[in-house]
Short mmCIF file of C-alpha atoms in Angstrom, two decimals:
data_model
loop_
_atom_site.label_atom_id
_atom_site.label_comp_id
_atom_site.label_asym_id
_atom_site.label_seq_id
_atom_site.Cartn_x
_atom_site.Cartn_y
_atom_site.Cartn_z
CA UNK I 68 -29.75 -122.70 29.11
CA UNK I 69 -30.28 -126.29 30.23
CA UNK I 70 -34.04 -126.04 29.69
CA UNK I 71 -33.54 -124.72 26.15
CA UNK I 72 -31.02 -127.42 25.28
CA UNK I 73 -33.07 -130.30 26.65
CA UNK I 74 -36.16 -128.94 24.87
CA UNK I 75 -34.31 -128.97 21.55
CA UNK I 76 -33.01 -132.51 22.11
CA UNK I 77 -36.46 -133.83 23.01
CA UNK I 78 -38.02 -132.13 19.99
CA UNK I 79 -35.30 -133.51 17.69
CA UNK I 80 -36.15 -136.99 18.93
CA UNK I 81 -39.84 -136.36 18.28
CA UNK I 82 -39.33 -134.81 14.83
CA UNK I 83 -37.01 -137.57 13.60
CA UNK I 84 -38.88 -140.34 15.46
CA UNK I 85 -35.70 -141.39 17.26
CA UNK I 86 -34.49 -142.03 20.78
CA UNK I 87 -33.27 -139.15 22.91
CA UNK I 88 -29.76 -140.59 22.71
CA UNK I 89 -29.90 -140.58 18.90
CA UNK I 90 -31.22 -137.02 18.97
CA UNK I 91 -28.28 -135.95 21.12
CA UNK I 92 -25.89 -137.58 18.65
CA UNK I 93 -27.64 -135.72 15.86
CA UNK I 94 -27.25 -132.40 17.65
CA UNK I 95 -23.57 -133.17 18.31
CA UNK I 96 -23.05 -133.81 14.62
CA UNK I 97 -24.61 -130.43 13.80
CA UNK I 98 -22.11 -128.57 15.98
CA UNK I 99 -18.77 -127.76 14.27
CA UNK I 100 -15.73 -129.34 15.90
CA UNK I 101 -15.65 -131.59 18.94
CA UNK I 102 -16.07 -130.16 22.41
CA UNK I 103 -15.00 -132.42 25.30
CA UNK I 104 -17.84 -131.46 27.59
CA UNK I 105 -20.17 -133.73 29.57
CA UNK I 106 -23.44 -134.78 27.98
CA UNK I 107 -26.43 -135.99 29.95
CA UNK I 108 -29.24 -138.21 28.73
CA UNK I 109 -32.27 -139.05 30.83
CA UNK I 110 -33.75 -142.47 30.01
CA UNK I 111 -37.30 -141.41 30.68
CA UNK I 112 -39.79 -139.03 29.12
CA UNK I 113 -39.73 -135.91 31.28
CA UNK I 114 -40.11 -132.30 30.27
CA UNK I 115 -37.05 -130.07 30.14
CA UNK I 116 -37.69 -128.42 33.52
CA UNK I 117 -37.80 -131.81 35.26
CA UNK I 118 -34.65 -133.02 33.48
CA UNK I 119 -32.63 -129.96 34.43
CA UNK I 120 -33.73 -130.00 38.05
CA UNK I 121 -33.04 -133.74 38.23
CA UNK I 122 -29.50 -133.13 37.01
CA UNK I 123 -29.16 -130.28 39.54
CA UNK I 124 -28.36 -127.86 36.73
CA UNK I 125 -31.40 -125.90 37.85
CA UNK I 126 -32.51 -125.40 41.44
CA UNK I 127 -35.22 -123.80 43.52
CA UNK I 128 -33.77 -121.20 45.87
CA UNK I 129 -35.36 -120.88 49.33
CA UNK I 130 -37.87 -118.07 49.45
CA UNK I 131 -37.91 -117.70 45.66
CA UNK I 132 -40.67 -118.78 43.28
CA UNK I 133 -40.24 -122.00 41.31
CA UNK I 134 -39.29 -121.08 37.75
CA UNK I 135 -40.51 -123.34 34.96
CA UNK I 136 -41.18 -123.04 31.25
CA UNK I 137 -43.48 -126.04 30.87
CA UNK I 138 -46.54 -127.05 32.95
CA UNK I 139 -45.69 -128.35 36.40
CA UNK I 140 -45.69 -132.15 36.82
CA UNK I 141 -47.77 -133.79 39.51
CA UNK I 142 -46.03 -134.64 42.77
CA UNK I 143 -45.71 -138.31 43.61
CA UNK I 144 -46.02 -139.52 47.18
CA UNK I 145 -42.94 -138.95 49.31
CA UNK I 146 -41.19 -137.07 46.46
CA UNK I 147 -38.41 -134.88 47.88
CA UNK I 148 -39.48 -131.93 45.79
CA UNK I 149 -41.53 -130.85 42.85
CA UNK I 150 -38.73 -131.80 40.46
CA UNK I 151 -37.03 -135.07 41.22
CA UNK I 152 -35.10 -137.89 39.54
CA UNK I 153 -37.23 -141.08 39.79
CA UNK I 154 -35.48 -143.97 41.49
CA UNK I 155 -35.67 -146.19 38.43
CA UNK I 156 -34.32 -143.60 36.01
CA UNK I 157 -30.68 -143.11 35.23
CA UNK I 158 -28.54 -140.73 33.29
CA UNK I 159 -25.68 -141.70 31.05
CA UNK I 160 -22.62 -139.48 30.78
CA UNK I 161 -20.60 -139.22 27.61
CA UNK I 162 -17.30 -137.36 27.21
CA UNK I 163 -16.96 -137.65 23.45
CA UNK I 164 -19.19 -134.83 22.39
CA UNK I 165 -21.16 -131.91 23.64
CA UNK I 166 -23.55 -130.32 26.10
CA UNK I 167 -22.20 -126.80 26.03
CA UNK I 168 -25.13 -124.84 27.42
CA UNK I 169 -25.86 -127.23 30.26
CA UNK I 170 -22.28 -127.45 31.44
CA UNK I 171 -21.81 -123.70 31.30
CA UNK I 172 -24.95 -123.34 33.41
CA UNK I 173 -23.56 -125.54 36.15
CA UNK I 174 -21.11 -123.42 38.10
CA UNK I 175 -19.60 -126.25 40.11
CA UNK I 176 -19.09 -128.66 37.24
CA UNK I 177 -16.88 -131.53 38.46
CA UNK I 178 -13.24 -130.71 37.94
CA UNK I 179 -14.06 -127.60 35.96
CA UNK I 180 -15.14 -124.45 37.75
CA UNK I 181 -13.81 -121.77 35.43
CA UNK I 182 -11.92 -122.22 32.19
CA UNK I 183 -10.08 -118.96 32.80
CA UNK I 184 -8.53 -120.38 35.97
CA UNK I 185 -6.08 -122.39 33.87
CA UNK I 186 -2.69 -120.59 33.87
CA UNK I 187 -2.22 -120.96 30.10
CA UNK I 188 -5.60 -119.34 29.41
CA UNK I 189 -5.65 -116.69 32.13
CA UNK I 190 -3.92 -113.98 30.08
CA UNK I 191 -6.02 -114.75 27.00
CA UNK I 192 -9.23 -114.53 29.03
CA UNK I 193 -8.19 -111.23 30.54
CA UNK I 194 -7.46 -109.80 27.10
CA UNK I 195 -10.82 -110.95 25.75
CA UNK I 196 -12.58 -109.41 28.76
CA UNK I 197 -10.66 -106.19 28.19
CA UNK I 198 -11.54 -105.87 24.52
CA UNK I 199 -15.23 -106.64 25.15
CA UNK I 200 -15.39 -104.22 28.07
CA UNK I 201 -13.65 -101.45 26.14
CA UNK I 202 -15.03 -102.38 22.70
CA UNK I 203 -11.60 -102.52 21.07
CA UNK I 204 -10.25 -105.00 18.49
CA UNK I 205 -8.61 -108.15 19.86
CA UNK I 206 -6.15 -108.21 16.95
CA UNK I 207 -4.72 -104.72 16.42
CA UNK I 208 -0.97 -104.84 15.99
CA UNK I 209 -0.40 -101.11 15.46
CA UNK I 210 -2.80 -99.91 18.17
CA UNK I 211 -4.88 -97.62 15.93
CA UNK I 212 -8.17 -99.29 17.04
CA UNK I 213 -8.73 -100.85 13.61
CA UNK I 214 -8.10 -104.44 12.54
CA UNK I 215 -7.75 -106.78 9.57
CA UNK I 216 -9.54 -109.54 11.54
CA UNK I 217 -13.36 -109.65 11.24
CA UNK I 218 -14.63 -110.73 14.67
CA UNK I 219 -13.62 -110.04 18.29
CA UNK I 220 -14.40 -106.36 17.70
CA UNK I 221 -12.54 -106.39 14.37
CA UNK I 222 -13.71 -105.03 11.03
CA UNK I 223 -17.29 -106.26 11.47
CA UNK I 224 -17.43 -103.42 14.01
CA UNK I 225 -15.04 -100.83 12.54
CA UNK I 226 -13.78 -100.11 9.05
CA UNK I 227 -11.18 -102.62 7.92
CA UNK I 228 -7.59 -101.53 8.45
CA UNK I 229 -5.48 -101.59 5.31
CA UNK I 230 -2.13 -101.84 7.08
CA UNK I 231 -2.14 -103.22 10.63
CA UNK I 232 1.57 -102.55 11.02
CA UNK I 233 1.31 -98.81 10.46
CA UNK I 234 -0.64 -96.73 12.98
CA UNK I 235 -0.80 -93.75 10.58
CA UNK I 236 -2.91 -95.72 8.10
CA UNK I 237 -6.53 -96.30 9.14
CA UNK I 238 -10.11 -95.55 7.97
CA UNK I 239 -11.40 -92.02 8.46
CA UNK I 240 -8.21 -89.99 8.43
CA UNK I 241 -7.52 -87.13 6.06
CA UNK I 242 -5.22 -88.28 3.26
CA UNK I 243 -1.50 -87.93 3.83
CA UNK I 244 -0.08 -85.87 0.95
CA UNK I 245 -3.21 -86.79 -1.06
CA UNK I 246 -2.22 -90.45 -0.79
CA UNK I 247 0.25 -90.23 -3.64
CA UNK I 248 2.24 -93.25 -2.46
CA UNK I 249 -0.12 -95.18 -0.17
CA UNK I 250 -3.76 -95.42 0.90
CA UNK I 251 -3.45 -93.71 4.29
CA UNK I 252 -7.24 -93.56 4.89
CA UNK I 253 -8.01 -97.06 3.59
CA UNK I 254 -10.76 -95.87 1.23
CA UNK I 255 -9.17 -97.58 -1.77
CA UNK I 256 -8.28 -94.31 -3.52
CA UNK I 257 -4.58 -93.56 -3.90
CA UNK I 258 -1.87 -93.04 -6.49
CA UNK I 259 -1.58 -90.54 -9.35
CA UNK I 260 -3.60 -90.30 -12.54
CA UNK I 261 -1.02 -90.89 -15.32
CA UNK I 262 -3.02 -88.69 -17.71
CA UNK I 263 -2.52 -85.44 -15.82
CA UNK I 264 -0.29 -86.22 -12.83
CA UNK I 265 -2.99 -85.26 -10.28
CA UNK I 266 -3.39 -87.60 -7.28
CA UNK I 267 -6.67 -89.52 -7.44
CA UNK I 268 -7.53 -88.58 -3.85
CA UNK I 269 -7.13 -84.87 -4.63
CA UNK I 270 -9.04 -85.13 -7.91
CA UNK I 271 -12.01 -87.06 -6.55
CA UNK I 272 -12.20 -86.27 -2.82
CA UNK I 273 -10.92 -82.72 -2.32
CA UNK I 274 -13.80 -80.58 -1.09
CA UNK I 275 -16.19 -83.55 -1.19
CA UNK I 276 -17.01 -83.26 2.51
CA UNK I 277 -15.85 -86.75 3.44
CA UNK I 278 -17.16 -87.95 6.81
CA UNK I 279 -17.59 -91.15 8.75
CA UNK I 280 -20.44 -92.65 10.73
CA UNK I 281 -20.19 -93.73 14.38
CA UNK I 282 -22.79 -95.51 16.47
CA UNK I 283 -22.88 -95.34 20.26
CA UNK I 284 -25.51 -97.90 21.10
CA UNK I 285 -26.82 -100.98 22.87
CA UNK I 286 -27.71 -104.49 21.71
CA UNK I 287 -30.18 -103.16 19.14
CA UNK I 288 -27.40 -101.08 17.57
CA UNK I 289 -24.97 -104.02 17.75
CA UNK I 290 -27.77 -106.00 16.04
CA UNK I 291 -28.25 -108.87 18.48
CA UNK I 292 -29.63 -111.96 16.76
CA UNK I 293 -29.96 -115.60 17.78
CA UNK I 294 -30.67 -117.69 14.65
CA UNK I 295 -34.16 -119.19 15.08
CA UNK I 296 -33.00 -122.42 13.41
CA UNK I 297 -30.89 -123.05 16.53
CA UNK I 298 -34.16 -123.73 18.38
CA UNK I 299 -36.51 -124.79 15.60
CA UNK I 300 -35.93 -128.51 15.00
CA UNK I 301 -37.89 -128.55 11.75
CA UNK I 302 -35.29 -126.17 10.28
CA UNK I 303 -32.22 -127.53 12.07
CA UNK I 304 -29.32 -129.03 10.09
CA UNK I 305 -25.53 -128.97 9.90
CA UNK I 306 -25.78 -125.63 8.08
CA UNK I 307 -27.61 -124.11 11.04
CA UNK I 308 -24.44 -124.07 13.16
CA UNK I 309 -21.84 -123.59 10.43
CA UNK I 310 -21.05 -120.05 11.65
CA UNK I 311 -21.34 -120.78 15.38
CA UNK I 312 -17.80 -119.72 16.27
CA UNK I 313 -18.10 -116.48 14.31
CA UNK I 314 -21.39 -115.67 16.05
CA UNK I 315 -19.87 -116.26 19.49
CA UNK I 316 -16.76 -114.22 18.60
CA UNK I 317 -19.07 -111.33 17.68
CA UNK I 318 -20.95 -111.61 21.01
CA UNK I 319 -24.06 -112.96 19.21
CA UNK I 320 -24.24 -109.60 17.42
CA UNK I 321 -24.24 -108.93 13.68
CA UNK I 322 -22.99 -105.33 13.29
CA UNK I 323 -22.00 -106.04 9.68
CA UNK I 324 -25.74 -106.09 8.84
CA UNK I 325 -26.89 -103.38 11.25
CA UNK I 326 -29.02 -100.30 10.67
CA UNK I 327 -26.25 -97.75 11.14
CA UNK I 328 -22.98 -99.46 10.17
CA UNK I 329 -24.02 -102.51 8.12
CA UNK I 330 -21.94 -103.11 5.00
CA UNK I 331 -22.35 -106.78 4.03
CA UNK I 332 -25.34 -108.45 2.39
CA UNK I 333 -27.53 -109.96 5.07
CA UNK I 334 -27.42 -113.72 5.62
CA UNK I 335 -29.99 -113.62 8.44
CA UNK I 336 -33.08 -112.70 6.45
CA UNK I 337 -34.26 -109.39 5.07
CA UNK I 338 -31.73 -107.15 3.41
CA UNK I 339 -28.98 -104.75 4.47
CA UNK I 340 -29.56 -101.03 4.29
CA UNK I 341 -27.57 -98.74 6.55
CA UNK I 342 -26.64 -95.14 7.14
CA UNK I 343 -23.05 -96.06 6.29
CA UNK I 344 -23.97 -97.61 2.93
CA UNK I 345 -26.05 -94.59 2.00
CA UNK I 346 -23.28 -92.18 2.98
CA UNK I 347 -20.82 -94.27 0.97
CA UNK I 348 -23.13 -94.22 -2.04
CA UNK I 349 -23.48 -90.44 -1.66
CA UNK I 350 -19.72 -90.00 -1.48
CA UNK I 351 -17.48 -92.90 -2.49
CA UNK I 352 -14.61 -91.28 -0.57
CA UNK I 353 -16.35 -92.35 2.68
CA UNK I 354 -15.46 -96.00 2.04
CA UNK I 355 -14.70 -97.95 5.27
CA UNK I 356 -15.23 -94.96 7.56
CA UNK I 357 -17.48 -96.61 10.14
CA UNK I 358 -17.38 -97.46 13.85
CA UNK I 359 -19.98 -99.43 15.77
CA UNK I 360 -19.28 -98.82 19.46
CA UNK I 361 -22.27 -100.71 20.81
CA UNK I 362 -22.59 -103.38 23.46
CA UNK I 363 -25.29 -105.73 24.69
CA UNK I 364 -26.84 -104.29 27.84
CA UNK I 365 -25.32 -100.84 27.37
CA UNK I 366 -26.83 -97.96 29.37
CA UNK I 367 -26.11 -94.27 28.92
CA UNK I 368 -24.11 -94.40 32.16
CA UNK I 369 -21.64 -96.92 30.75
CA UNK I 370 -20.94 -95.79 27.22
CA UNK I 371 -17.29 -96.63 26.62
CA UNK I 372 -15.01 -93.91 25.43
CA UNK I 373 -13.30 -95.99 22.75
CA UNK I 374 -13.88 -93.69 19.80
CA UNK I 375 -11.10 -93.74 17.22
CA UNK I 376 -10.99 -90.12 16.04
CA UNK I 377 -8.21 -87.54 15.96
CA UNK I 378 -9.35 -83.90 15.84
CA UNK I 379 -6.29 -82.79 13.89
CA UNK I 380 -5.80 -85.68 11.46
CA UNK I 381 -9.24 -87.14 10.78
CA UNK I 382 -12.43 -86.29 8.91
CA UNK I 383 -15.59 -85.18 10.74
CA UNK I 384 -18.17 -87.82 11.63
CA UNK I 385 -21.89 -88.31 12.09
CA UNK I 386 -22.40 -89.84 15.53
CA UNK I 387 -25.69 -91.60 16.21
CA UNK I 388 -26.33 -91.85 19.95
CA UNK I 389 -28.96 -94.59 20.36
CA UNK I 390 -29.48 -96.44 23.64
CA UNK I 391 -33.11 -97.13 22.90
CA UNK I 392 -34.17 -99.27 25.83
CA UNK I 393 -31.69 -100.37 28.46
CA UNK I 394 -32.15 -97.30 30.63
CA UNK I 395 -35.65 -98.59 31.42
CA UNK I 396 -34.97 -102.29 30.87
CA UNK I 397 -33.62 -104.69 33.47
CA UNK I 398 -34.48 -108.10 34.87
CA UNK I 399 -34.95 -107.02 38.48
CA UNK I 400 -38.16 -107.83 40.35
CA UNK I 401 -38.47 -104.17 41.37
CA UNK I 402 -37.67 -103.05 37.84
CA UNK I 403 -38.96 -99.47 38.24
CA UNK I 404 -36.47 -98.79 41.04
CA UNK I 405 -33.58 -99.74 38.76
CA UNK I 406 -34.50 -97.53 35.81
CA UNK I 407 -32.43 -94.48 34.92
CA UNK I 408 -34.01 -91.27 36.21
CA UNK I 409 -34.35 -88.12 34.08
CA UNK I 410 -31.70 -86.41 36.21
CA UNK I 411 -29.28 -89.31 35.73
CA UNK I 412 -30.05 -89.38 32.02
CA UNK I 413 -29.19 -85.72 31.61
CA UNK I 414 -25.90 -86.12 33.47
CA UNK I 415 -24.90 -89.29 31.58
CA UNK I 416 -25.63 -87.89 28.13
CA UNK I 417 -24.02 -84.49 28.70
CA UNK I 418 -20.90 -86.22 30.02
CA UNK I 419 -20.70 -88.33 26.86
CA UNK I 420 -21.27 -85.30 24.63
CA UNK I 421 -18.49 -83.41 26.38
CA UNK I 422 -16.18 -86.33 25.70
CA UNK I 423 -17.21 -86.34 22.03
CA UNK I 424 -16.54 -82.60 21.84
CA UNK I 425 -12.97 -83.27 22.93
CA UNK I 426 -12.46 -85.93 20.24
CA UNK I 427 -14.55 -85.17 17.17
CA UNK I 428 -13.10 -82.98 14.41
CA UNK I 429 -14.86 -79.69 13.82
CA UNK I 430 -17.85 -79.95 11.51
CA UNK I 431 -19.16 -83.20 12.97
CA UNK I 432 -22.81 -83.94 13.80
CA UNK I 433 -24.54 -85.83 16.63
CA UNK I 434 -28.02 -87.33 16.38
CA UNK I 435 -29.72 -88.31 19.65
CA UNK I 436 -32.27 -91.08 19.21
CA UNK I 437 -35.20 -91.35 21.61
CA UNK I 438 -36.18 -94.50 23.47
CA UNK I 439 -38.56 -96.99 21.92
CA UNK I 440 -42.10 -97.61 23.17
CA UNK I 441 -41.66 -101.29 24.02
CA UNK I 442 -45.36 -101.99 24.58
CA UNK I 443 -45.19 -102.94 20.90
CA UNK I 444 -43.51 -106.20 21.94
CA UNK I 445 -46.17 -107.63 24.26
CA UNK I 446 -49.01 -106.34 22.11
CA UNK I 447 -47.75 -108.19 19.03
CA UNK I 448 -46.14 -111.31 20.49
CA UNK I 449 -47.67 -112.48 23.77
CA UNK I 450 -50.16 -114.98 22.30
CA UNK I 451 -47.90 -116.24 19.51
CA UNK I 452 -45.74 -119.36 19.74
CA UNK I 453 -42.05 -119.00 20.46
CA UNK I 454 -39.71 -120.98 18.13
CA UNK I 455 -39.20 -123.44 20.98
CA UNK I 456 -42.95 -124.02 21.15
CA UNK I 457 -43.84 -124.18 17.47
CA UNK I 458 -43.51 -127.97 17.05
CA UNK I 459 -45.93 -128.87 19.84
CA UNK I 460 -47.68 -125.51 20.17
CA UNK I 461 -46.83 -125.51 23.88
CA UNK I 462 -44.65 -122.44 24.55
CA UNK I 463 -45.98 -118.95 23.87
CA UNK I 464 -44.02 -115.73 24.22
CA UNK I 465 -46.11 -114.99 27.31
CA UNK I 466 -44.80 -118.20 28.92
CA UNK I 467 -41.24 -117.42 27.83
CA UNK I 468 -41.42 -113.88 29.22
CA UNK I 469 -42.77 -115.22 32.55
CA UNK I 470 -39.95 -117.79 32.68
CA UNK I 471 -37.32 -115.08 32.14
CA UNK I 472 -38.93 -112.78 34.70
CA UNK I 473 -39.00 -115.56 37.28
CA UNK I 474 -35.29 -116.23 36.73
CA UNK I 475 -34.60 -112.46 36.83
CA UNK I 476 -32.84 -112.65 33.46
CA UNK I 477 -35.48 -110.88 31.37
CA UNK I 478 -34.02 -108.35 28.93
CA UNK I 479 -36.84 -106.04 29.96
CA UNK I 480 -39.06 -106.93 32.90
CA UNK I 481 -41.02 -103.70 32.49
CA UNK I 482 -42.25 -104.42 28.96
CA UNK I 483 -42.07 -108.21 28.65
CA UNK I 484 -44.76 -108.80 31.25
CA UNK I 485 -48.48 -109.49 31.48
CA UNK I 486 -48.78 -106.58 33.93
CA UNK I 487 -50.31 -103.82 31.80
CA UNK I 488 -49.80 -101.19 34.49
CA UNK I 489 -46.09 -101.96 34.62
CA UNK I 490 -45.82 -101.84 30.83
CA UNK I 491 -47.45 -98.42 30.82
CA UNK I 492 -45.21 -97.12 33.61
CA UNK I 493 -42.13 -98.33 31.73
CA UNK I 494 -43.24 -96.49 28.59
CA UNK I 495 -43.95 -93.41 30.68
CA UNK I 496 -40.37 -93.43 31.99
CA UNK I 497 -39.02 -94.05 28.47
CA UNK I 498 -40.92 -90.97 27.26
CA UNK I 499 -39.49 -88.90 30.12
CA UNK I 500 -35.96 -89.93 29.15
CA UNK I 501 -36.62 -89.19 25.49
CA UNK I 502 -37.79 -85.72 26.48
CA UNK I 503 -34.48 -85.24 28.29
CA UNK I 504 -32.66 -86.02 25.05
CA UNK I 505 -34.92 -83.65 23.15
CA UNK I 506 -34.19 -80.85 25.62
CA UNK I 507 -30.44 -81.48 25.43
CA UNK I 508 -30.57 -81.19 21.64
CA UNK I 509 -32.51 -77.94 21.97
CA UNK I 510 -30.46 -76.22 24.65
CA UNK I 511 -26.91 -77.58 24.76
CA UNK I 512 -24.20 -76.22 22.47
CA UNK I 513 -20.82 -77.72 21.61
CA UNK I 514 -17.78 -76.41 19.80
CA UNK I 515 -17.13 -79.19 17.30
CA UNK I 516 -20.56 -80.51 16.37
CA UNK I 517 -24.19 -79.55 16.07
CA UNK I 518 -26.78 -81.76 17.72
CA UNK I 519 -30.20 -83.05 16.69
CA UNK I 520 -32.94 -85.23 18.15
CA UNK I 521 -35.24 -87.75 16.50
CA UNK I 522 -37.78 -90.22 17.86
CA UNK I 523 -37.07 -93.90 17.37
CA UNK I 524 -39.10 -94.64 14.21
CA UNK I 525 -40.88 -97.80 15.38
CA UNK I 526 -44.44 -96.78 14.49
CA UNK I 527 -43.35 -95.51 11.05
CA UNK I 528 -41.42 -98.74 10.46
CA UNK I 529 -44.46 -100.85 11.34
CA UNK I 530 -46.65 -98.75 9.05
CA UNK I 531 -44.23 -99.14 6.14
CA UNK I 532 -44.14 -102.88 6.72
CA UNK I 533 -47.94 -103.06 6.71
CA UNK I 534 -47.98 -101.26 3.35
CA UNK I 535 -45.65 -104.00 2.05
CA UNK I 536 -48.11 -106.65 3.21
CA UNK I 537 -46.35 -107.60 6.43
CA UNK I 538 -47.50 -107.87 10.04
CA UNK I 539 -45.93 -106.03 13.01
CA UNK I 540 -44.74 -109.20 14.82
CA UNK I 541 -42.53 -109.98 11.83
CA UNK I 542 -40.32 -107.00 12.76
CA UNK I 543 -39.20 -108.54 16.08
CA UNK I 544 -36.36 -111.00 16.65
CA UNK I 545 -38.15 -114.36 17.06
CA UNK I 546 -35.88 -116.01 19.65
CA UNK I 547 -35.50 -113.22 22.21
CA UNK I 548 -38.79 -111.48 21.36
CA UNK I 549 -37.18 -108.15 22.15
CA UNK I 550 -34.90 -106.70 19.47
CA UNK I 551 -35.70 -105.19 16.06
CA UNK I 552 -34.84 -107.74 13.37
CA UNK I 553 -33.13 -107.35 9.99
CA UNK I 554 -36.27 -106.16 8.21
CA UNK I 555 -36.94 -103.57 10.91
CA UNK I 556 -33.33 -102.37 10.69
CA UNK I 557 -33.46 -101.91 6.93
CA UNK I 558 -36.81 -100.11 6.98
CA UNK I 559 -35.64 -97.95 9.87
CA UNK I 560 -32.62 -96.86 7.85
CA UNK I 561 -34.84 -95.62 5.02
CA UNK I 562 -37.09 -93.67 7.40
CA UNK I 563 -34.13 -92.14 9.26
CA UNK I 564 -32.40 -91.17 6.02
CA UNK I 565 -35.49 -89.42 4.65
CA UNK I 566 -36.00 -87.48 7.87
CA UNK I 567 -32.38 -86.30 8.01
CA UNK I 568 -32.31 -85.52 4.29
CA UNK I 569 -35.41 -83.31 4.48
CA UNK I 570 -34.94 -81.69 7.89
CA UNK I 571 -31.15 -81.52 8.35
CA UNK I 572 -29.59 -81.90 4.86
CA UNK I 573 -26.33 -80.36 6.09
CA UNK I 574 -25.70 -83.51 8.13
CA UNK I 575 -25.39 -85.77 5.09
CA UNK I 576 -23.15 -83.50 3.03
CA UNK I 577 -23.31 -83.12 -0.72
CA UNK I 578 -23.25 -85.82 -3.34
CA UNK I 579 -19.83 -86.45 -4.87
CA UNK I 580 -20.02 -85.84 -8.64
CA UNK I 581 -17.05 -88.16 -9.22
CA UNK I 582 -18.60 -91.34 -7.82
CA UNK I 583 -19.13 -92.92 -11.24
CA UNK I 584 -15.56 -92.17 -12.29
CA UNK I 585 -14.19 -93.70 -9.11
CA UNK I 586 -16.17 -96.90 -9.63
CA UNK I 587 -15.19 -97.05 -13.31
CA UNK I 588 -11.49 -96.89 -12.45
CA UNK I 589 -11.89 -99.62 -9.86
CA UNK I 590 -13.58 -101.86 -12.40
CA UNK I 591 -10.87 -101.17 -14.97
CA UNK I 592 -8.30 -102.26 -12.41
CA UNK I 593 -10.24 -105.41 -11.50
CA UNK I 594 -11.31 -104.12 -8.09
CA UNK I 595 -14.64 -103.56 -6.37
#
């Protein structure tokens, strides 16, 4: 974190032809609000690795390799170590602004070891940890697992609650008495048609096969995205950080634009196309019936059982089970030893499916998605410049991947590596785990849902993008070099939809013939 921050500050100074101090002030002005956290400035030109080691925010552990992003500096005579603070240099500390990443990286920051140790914040911190761990809304007054608040696992992740003081009103339930008096399922359809006295819900949604969509996934499903303008000084401005707090409150994920549950127009490039939007277009009665139960770093062994579904009261659902990489991805030096085995995969998935069978209403569907072949990442990125290296053409993805691997924080040491043998072995294990999923879909039977398997459509997505004039590297998140980006998500939705529509049409249900009438009434009433 320190290396990234110092790199940005130094590049800001270079781009705007200013001092480092002025560049730090500029960065502070970009950040919304004022954060009373120490800021360090080094009054000497040194690369980011040297600065961070000089400030003791980074260190070299005994017996461990020296991790660095930039080329190593030359040792001077009698220097205490490879990275040192020259005797004639100094650092100036300011308390009026901001050095968030650096201070968070320093565990023993003077007078501040852990913000959650403060008595007034302890309970709040515990609640936030709980909701992140269990993937439940922070603000949910009636306890129905739906919220009127967007972030902190609110309606960016699950359909928006229409009454957070009434636990019998929430997205996805079957209408209560055809919603004559209130919108019990939050789909916007309620009341009685004055022309014939028939409830709108009964007229338009009875027998329409209403169903929701649920995603059980990892960071790709949660749609992890770090805005590249946060690290690209030529694009950086006040607007770059305008939504910083929202991004942090959503765990640096953007589920509202994601491939399975996206529902808002994308503001991070590309366009939004999702399974939810297509189901909603097919049947307007499905409005708001979505749940994204994904988490960064999620493995099949740790899928949280936080599904909001009642077998007696709610509509069926399509559940997409997609942990596409984390069972083979870790940052350990002996990465192969820490990958999920086929036996473990079978046990983890069957356990989750048994849980779903106890919660999903009859008539639901489950789609198991195979693991991705992550060799695509190295093949298309390794010799390209990372956003942090674009100004001076000095940091490639290969260097970034090596830096992460050295620190043992790589999102996937098996694929993000120059070791071709290791990349191939990782893909071999991913294929083995995908075959486990395929066999489960073929042989296992459940009472309340049927089950299908599909490969992760990476190669088809890349081919579609080529036909549109694009290049494969443009489908990968530029900052982390690991996740599918917004374009990949939208194209993936189209490919998935076509496969399901042609091979398993029963999953999607029939098209509601009253969709146009529903929309017309909404427009007449001034709604959307």
